[in-house]
PDB file of C-alpha atoms in Angstrom:
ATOM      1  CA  UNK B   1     -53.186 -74.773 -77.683  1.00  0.00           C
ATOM      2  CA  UNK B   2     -50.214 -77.089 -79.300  1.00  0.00           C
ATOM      3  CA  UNK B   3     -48.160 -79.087 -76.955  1.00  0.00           C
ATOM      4  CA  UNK B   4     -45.382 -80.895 -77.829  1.00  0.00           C
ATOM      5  CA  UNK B   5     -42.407 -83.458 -76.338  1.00  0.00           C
ATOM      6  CA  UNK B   6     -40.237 -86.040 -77.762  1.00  0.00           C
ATOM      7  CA  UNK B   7     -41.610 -88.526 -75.274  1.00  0.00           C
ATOM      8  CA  UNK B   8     -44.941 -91.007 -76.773  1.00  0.00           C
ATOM      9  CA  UNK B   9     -45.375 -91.912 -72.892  1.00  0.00           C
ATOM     10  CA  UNK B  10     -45.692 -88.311 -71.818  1.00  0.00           C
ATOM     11  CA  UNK B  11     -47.949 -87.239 -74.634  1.00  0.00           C
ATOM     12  CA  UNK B  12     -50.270 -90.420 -73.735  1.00  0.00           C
ATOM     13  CA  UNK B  13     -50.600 -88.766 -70.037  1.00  0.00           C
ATOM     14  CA  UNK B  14     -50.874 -85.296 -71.892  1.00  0.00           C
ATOM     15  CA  UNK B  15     -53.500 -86.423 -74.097  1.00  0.00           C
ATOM     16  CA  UNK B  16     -55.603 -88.345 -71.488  1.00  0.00           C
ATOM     17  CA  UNK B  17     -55.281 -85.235 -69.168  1.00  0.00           C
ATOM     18  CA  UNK B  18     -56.601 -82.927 -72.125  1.00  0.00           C
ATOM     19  CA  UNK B  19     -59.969 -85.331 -72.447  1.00  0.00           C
ATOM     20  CA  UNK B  20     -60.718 -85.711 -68.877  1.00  0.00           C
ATOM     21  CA  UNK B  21     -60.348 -81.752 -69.042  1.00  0.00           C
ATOM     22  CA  UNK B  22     -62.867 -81.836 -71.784  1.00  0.00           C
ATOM     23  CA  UNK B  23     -59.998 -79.373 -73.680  1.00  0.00           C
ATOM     24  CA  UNK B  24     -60.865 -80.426 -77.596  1.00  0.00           C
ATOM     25  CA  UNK B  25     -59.203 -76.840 -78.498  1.00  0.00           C
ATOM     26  CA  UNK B  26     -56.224 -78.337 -77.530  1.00  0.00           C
ATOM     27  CA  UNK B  27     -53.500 -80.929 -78.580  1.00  0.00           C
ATOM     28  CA  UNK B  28     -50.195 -82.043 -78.052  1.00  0.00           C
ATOM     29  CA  UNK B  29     -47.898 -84.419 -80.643  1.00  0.00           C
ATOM     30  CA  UNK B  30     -44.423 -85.278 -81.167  1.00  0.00           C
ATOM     31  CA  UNK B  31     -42.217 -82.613 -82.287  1.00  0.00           C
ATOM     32  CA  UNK B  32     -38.095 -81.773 -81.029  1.00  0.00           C
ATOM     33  CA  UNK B  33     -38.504 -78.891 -78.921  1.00  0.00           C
ATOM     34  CA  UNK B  34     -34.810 -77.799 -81.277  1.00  0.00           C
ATOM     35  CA  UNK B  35     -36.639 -78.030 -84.191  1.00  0.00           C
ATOM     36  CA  UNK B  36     -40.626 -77.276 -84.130  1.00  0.00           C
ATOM     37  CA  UNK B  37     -42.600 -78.420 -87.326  1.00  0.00           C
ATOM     38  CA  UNK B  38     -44.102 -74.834 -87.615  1.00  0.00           C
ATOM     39  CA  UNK B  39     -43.649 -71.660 -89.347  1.00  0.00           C
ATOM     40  CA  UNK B  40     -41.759 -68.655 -88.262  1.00  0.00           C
ATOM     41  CA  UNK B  41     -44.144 -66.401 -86.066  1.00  0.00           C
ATOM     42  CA  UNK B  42     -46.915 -69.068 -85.838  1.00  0.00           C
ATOM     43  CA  UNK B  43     -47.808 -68.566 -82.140  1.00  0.00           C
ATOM     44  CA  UNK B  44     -48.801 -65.627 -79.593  1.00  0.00           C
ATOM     45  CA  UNK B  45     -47.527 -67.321 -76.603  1.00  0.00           C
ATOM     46  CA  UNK B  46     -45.031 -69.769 -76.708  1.00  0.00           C
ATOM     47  CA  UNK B  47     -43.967 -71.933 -72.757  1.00  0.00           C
ATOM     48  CA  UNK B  48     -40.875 -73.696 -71.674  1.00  0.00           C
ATOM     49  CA  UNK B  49     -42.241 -75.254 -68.789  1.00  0.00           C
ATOM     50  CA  UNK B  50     -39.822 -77.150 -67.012  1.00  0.00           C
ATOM     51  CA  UNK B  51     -38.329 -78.050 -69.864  1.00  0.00           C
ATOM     52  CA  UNK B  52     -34.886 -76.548 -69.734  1.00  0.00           C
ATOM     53  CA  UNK B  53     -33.264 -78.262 -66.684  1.00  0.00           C
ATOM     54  CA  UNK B  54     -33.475 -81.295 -69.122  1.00  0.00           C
ATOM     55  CA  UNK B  55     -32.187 -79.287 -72.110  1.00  0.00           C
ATOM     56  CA  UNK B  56     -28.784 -80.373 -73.862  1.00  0.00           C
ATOM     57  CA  UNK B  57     -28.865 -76.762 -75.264  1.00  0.00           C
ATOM     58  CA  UNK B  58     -31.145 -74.741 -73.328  1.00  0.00           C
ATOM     59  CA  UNK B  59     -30.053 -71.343 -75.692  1.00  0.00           C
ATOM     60  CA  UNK B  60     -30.848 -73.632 -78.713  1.00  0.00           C
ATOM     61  CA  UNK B  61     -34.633 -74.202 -76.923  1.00  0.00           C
ATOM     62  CA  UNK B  62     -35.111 -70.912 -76.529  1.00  0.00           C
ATOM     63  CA  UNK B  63     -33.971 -69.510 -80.111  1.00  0.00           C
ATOM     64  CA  UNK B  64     -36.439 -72.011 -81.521  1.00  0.00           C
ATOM     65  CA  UNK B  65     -39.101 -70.337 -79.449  1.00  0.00           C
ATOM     66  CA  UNK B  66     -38.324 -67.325 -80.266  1.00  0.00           C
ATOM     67  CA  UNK B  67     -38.440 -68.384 -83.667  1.00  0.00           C
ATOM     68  CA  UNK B  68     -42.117 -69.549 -83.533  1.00  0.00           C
ATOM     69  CA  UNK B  69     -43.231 -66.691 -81.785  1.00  0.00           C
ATOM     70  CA  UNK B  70     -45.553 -64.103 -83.620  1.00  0.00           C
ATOM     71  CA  UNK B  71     -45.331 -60.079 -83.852  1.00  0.00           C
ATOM     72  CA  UNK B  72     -46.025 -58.697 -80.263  1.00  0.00           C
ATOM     73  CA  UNK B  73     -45.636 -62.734 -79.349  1.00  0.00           C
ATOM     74  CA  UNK B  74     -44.862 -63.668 -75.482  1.00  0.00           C
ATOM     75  CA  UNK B  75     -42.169 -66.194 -74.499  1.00  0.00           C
ATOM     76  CA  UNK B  76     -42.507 -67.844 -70.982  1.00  0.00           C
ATOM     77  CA  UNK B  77     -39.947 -69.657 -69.445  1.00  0.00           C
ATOM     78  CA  UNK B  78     -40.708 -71.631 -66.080  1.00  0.00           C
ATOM     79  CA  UNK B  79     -38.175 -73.612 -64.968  1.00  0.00           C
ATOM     80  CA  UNK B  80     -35.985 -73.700 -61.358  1.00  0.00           C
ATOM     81  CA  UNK B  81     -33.791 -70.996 -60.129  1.00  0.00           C
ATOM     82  CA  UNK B  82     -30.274 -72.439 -59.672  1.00  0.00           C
ATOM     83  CA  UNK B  83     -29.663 -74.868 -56.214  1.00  0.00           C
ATOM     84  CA  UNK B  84     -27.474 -77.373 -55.013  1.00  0.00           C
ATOM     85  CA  UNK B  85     -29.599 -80.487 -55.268  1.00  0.00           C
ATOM     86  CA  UNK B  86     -27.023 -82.547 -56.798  1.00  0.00           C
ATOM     87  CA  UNK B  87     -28.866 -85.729 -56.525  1.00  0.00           C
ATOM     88  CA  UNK B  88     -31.406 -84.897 -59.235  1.00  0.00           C
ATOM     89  CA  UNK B  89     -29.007 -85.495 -61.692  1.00  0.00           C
ATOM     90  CA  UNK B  90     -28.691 -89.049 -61.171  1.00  0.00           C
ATOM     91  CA  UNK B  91     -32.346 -89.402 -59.961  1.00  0.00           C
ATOM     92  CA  UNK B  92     -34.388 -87.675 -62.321  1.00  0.00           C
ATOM     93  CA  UNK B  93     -31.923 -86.654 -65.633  1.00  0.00           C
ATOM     94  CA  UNK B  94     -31.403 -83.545 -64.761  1.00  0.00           C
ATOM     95  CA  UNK B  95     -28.988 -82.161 -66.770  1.00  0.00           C
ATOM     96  CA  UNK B  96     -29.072 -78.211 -64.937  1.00  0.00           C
ATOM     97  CA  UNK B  97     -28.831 -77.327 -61.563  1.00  0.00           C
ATOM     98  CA  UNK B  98     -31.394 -74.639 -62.615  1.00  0.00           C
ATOM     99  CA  UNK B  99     -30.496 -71.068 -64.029  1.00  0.00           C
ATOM    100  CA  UNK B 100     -29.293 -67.516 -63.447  1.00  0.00           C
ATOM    101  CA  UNK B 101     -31.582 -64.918 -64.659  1.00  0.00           C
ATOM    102  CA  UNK B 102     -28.152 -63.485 -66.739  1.00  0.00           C
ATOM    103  CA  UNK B 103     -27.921 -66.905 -68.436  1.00  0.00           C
ATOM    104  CA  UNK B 104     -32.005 -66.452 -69.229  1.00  0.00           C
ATOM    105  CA  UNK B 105     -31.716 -62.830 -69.749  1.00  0.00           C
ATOM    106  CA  UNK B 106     -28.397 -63.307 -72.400  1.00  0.00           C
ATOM    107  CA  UNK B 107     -30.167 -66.012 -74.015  1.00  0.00           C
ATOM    108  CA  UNK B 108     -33.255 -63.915 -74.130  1.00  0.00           C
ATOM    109  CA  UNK B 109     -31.410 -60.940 -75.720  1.00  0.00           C
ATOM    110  CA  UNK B 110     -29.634 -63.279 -77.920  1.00  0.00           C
ATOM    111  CA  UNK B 111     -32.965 -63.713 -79.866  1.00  0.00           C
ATOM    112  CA  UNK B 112     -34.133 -60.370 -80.069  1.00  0.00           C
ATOM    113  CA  UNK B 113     -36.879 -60.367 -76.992  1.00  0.00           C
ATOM    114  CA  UNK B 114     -36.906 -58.028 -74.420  1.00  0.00           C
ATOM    115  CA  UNK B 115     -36.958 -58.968 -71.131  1.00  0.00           C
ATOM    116  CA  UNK B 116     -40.096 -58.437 -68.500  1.00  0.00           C
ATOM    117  CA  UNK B 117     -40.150 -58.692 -64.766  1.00  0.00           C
ATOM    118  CA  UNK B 118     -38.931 -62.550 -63.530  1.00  0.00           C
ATOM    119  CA  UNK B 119     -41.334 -64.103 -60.790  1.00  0.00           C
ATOM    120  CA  UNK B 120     -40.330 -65.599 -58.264  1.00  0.00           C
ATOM    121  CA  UNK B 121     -42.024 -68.505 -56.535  1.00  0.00           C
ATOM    122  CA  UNK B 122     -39.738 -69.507 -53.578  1.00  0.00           C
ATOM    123  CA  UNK B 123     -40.739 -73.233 -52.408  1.00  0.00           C
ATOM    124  CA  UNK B 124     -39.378 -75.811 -50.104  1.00  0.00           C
ATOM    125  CA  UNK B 125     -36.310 -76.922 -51.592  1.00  0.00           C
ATOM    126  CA  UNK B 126     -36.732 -75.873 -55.275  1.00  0.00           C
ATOM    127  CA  UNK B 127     -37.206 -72.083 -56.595  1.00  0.00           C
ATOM    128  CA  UNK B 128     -39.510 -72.133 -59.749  1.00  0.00           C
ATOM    129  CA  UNK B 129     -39.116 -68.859 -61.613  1.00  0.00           C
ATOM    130  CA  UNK B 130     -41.106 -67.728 -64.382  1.00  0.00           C
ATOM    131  CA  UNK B 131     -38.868 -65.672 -66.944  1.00  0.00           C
ATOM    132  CA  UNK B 132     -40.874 -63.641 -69.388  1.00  0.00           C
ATOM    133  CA  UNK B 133     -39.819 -61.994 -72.721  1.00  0.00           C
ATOM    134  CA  UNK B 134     -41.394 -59.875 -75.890  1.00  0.00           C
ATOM    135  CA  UNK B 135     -40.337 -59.932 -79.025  1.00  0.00           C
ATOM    136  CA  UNK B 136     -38.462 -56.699 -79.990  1.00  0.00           C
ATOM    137  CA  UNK B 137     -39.470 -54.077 -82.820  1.00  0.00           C
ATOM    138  CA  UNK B 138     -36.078 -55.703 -84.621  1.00  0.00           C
ATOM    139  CA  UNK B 139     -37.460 -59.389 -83.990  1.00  0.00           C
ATOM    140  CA  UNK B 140     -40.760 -58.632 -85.380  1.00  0.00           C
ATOM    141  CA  UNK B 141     -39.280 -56.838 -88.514  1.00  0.00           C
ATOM    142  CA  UNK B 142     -37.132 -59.672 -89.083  1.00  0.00           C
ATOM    143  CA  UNK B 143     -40.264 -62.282 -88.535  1.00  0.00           C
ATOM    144  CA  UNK B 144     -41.972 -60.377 -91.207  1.00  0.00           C
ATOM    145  CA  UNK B 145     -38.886 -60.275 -93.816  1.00  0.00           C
ATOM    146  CA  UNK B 146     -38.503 -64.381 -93.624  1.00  0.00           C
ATOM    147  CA  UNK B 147     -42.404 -64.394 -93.806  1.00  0.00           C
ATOM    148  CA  UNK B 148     -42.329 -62.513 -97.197  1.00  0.00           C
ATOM    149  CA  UNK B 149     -39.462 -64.087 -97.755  1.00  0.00           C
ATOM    150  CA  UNK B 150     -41.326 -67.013 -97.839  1.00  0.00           C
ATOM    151  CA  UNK B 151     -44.217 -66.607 -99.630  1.00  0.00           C
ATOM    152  CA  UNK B 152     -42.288 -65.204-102.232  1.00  0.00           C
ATOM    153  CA  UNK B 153     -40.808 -68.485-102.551  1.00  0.00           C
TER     154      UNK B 153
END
């Protein structure tokens, strides 16, 4: 597993979690989640997890993820369904109010992945729902033409 945030605070907690979990198969460094220092296709399963609400450009977040995401790949997004708690903003740099499912779902098709079945986890005040898309026949052919693309290079 490869984690990554802009922040060298958070990955200090991330990495200290990861040893105390004994994980050694896992890692996280610093990467922009806009522009990930990997290939095309790299990963099976690529998270957003509560990510977004921070995002300047959520759609931009998720095209990169798409973009890393391998043939028959998952993407996950967890974040909150949309609410009125105004104060987070100023609080805790929120920059969304959470999301629609159409604004995941557009963003989603926008990138060639199909969409799967949201979950919902209703919670006192927040929502957290966990958006889920494949990528698409289309997506994976075109993963595969910038792959050959590249190696011919």
């Amino acid at each position: 597993g490869v984690g990554v945030d802009m922040s060298r605070e958070m990955l200090a907690v991330a990495r200290a979690r990861l040893q105390r979990a004994d994980l050694s198969n896992c890692l996280v460094r610093q990467a922009d989640m806009y522009q990930l220092p990997y290939p095309a296709g790299m990963f099976d399963v690529v998270t957003l997890h509560q990510v977004l609400h921070y995002a300047e450009r959520p759609e931009s977040a998720i095209a990169e993820a798409a973009r890393v995401l391998a043939p028959n790949g998952r993407l996950l997004v967890v974040d909150f369904a949309t609410h009125d708690r105004e104060e987070l903003r100023e609080e805790h740099a929120h920059r969304r109010l959470g999301f629609e499912d159409s604004a995941i779902h557009s963003w989603f098709r926008a990138c060639e992945l199909e969409t799967d079945d949201v979950i919902s986890l209703p919670g006192k005040p927040l929502t957290v729902q966990i958006w889920s898309a494949h990528a698409s026949a289309q997506a994976q052919k075109s993963v595969a033409a910038n792959r050959n693309n590249q190696a011919a290079e």
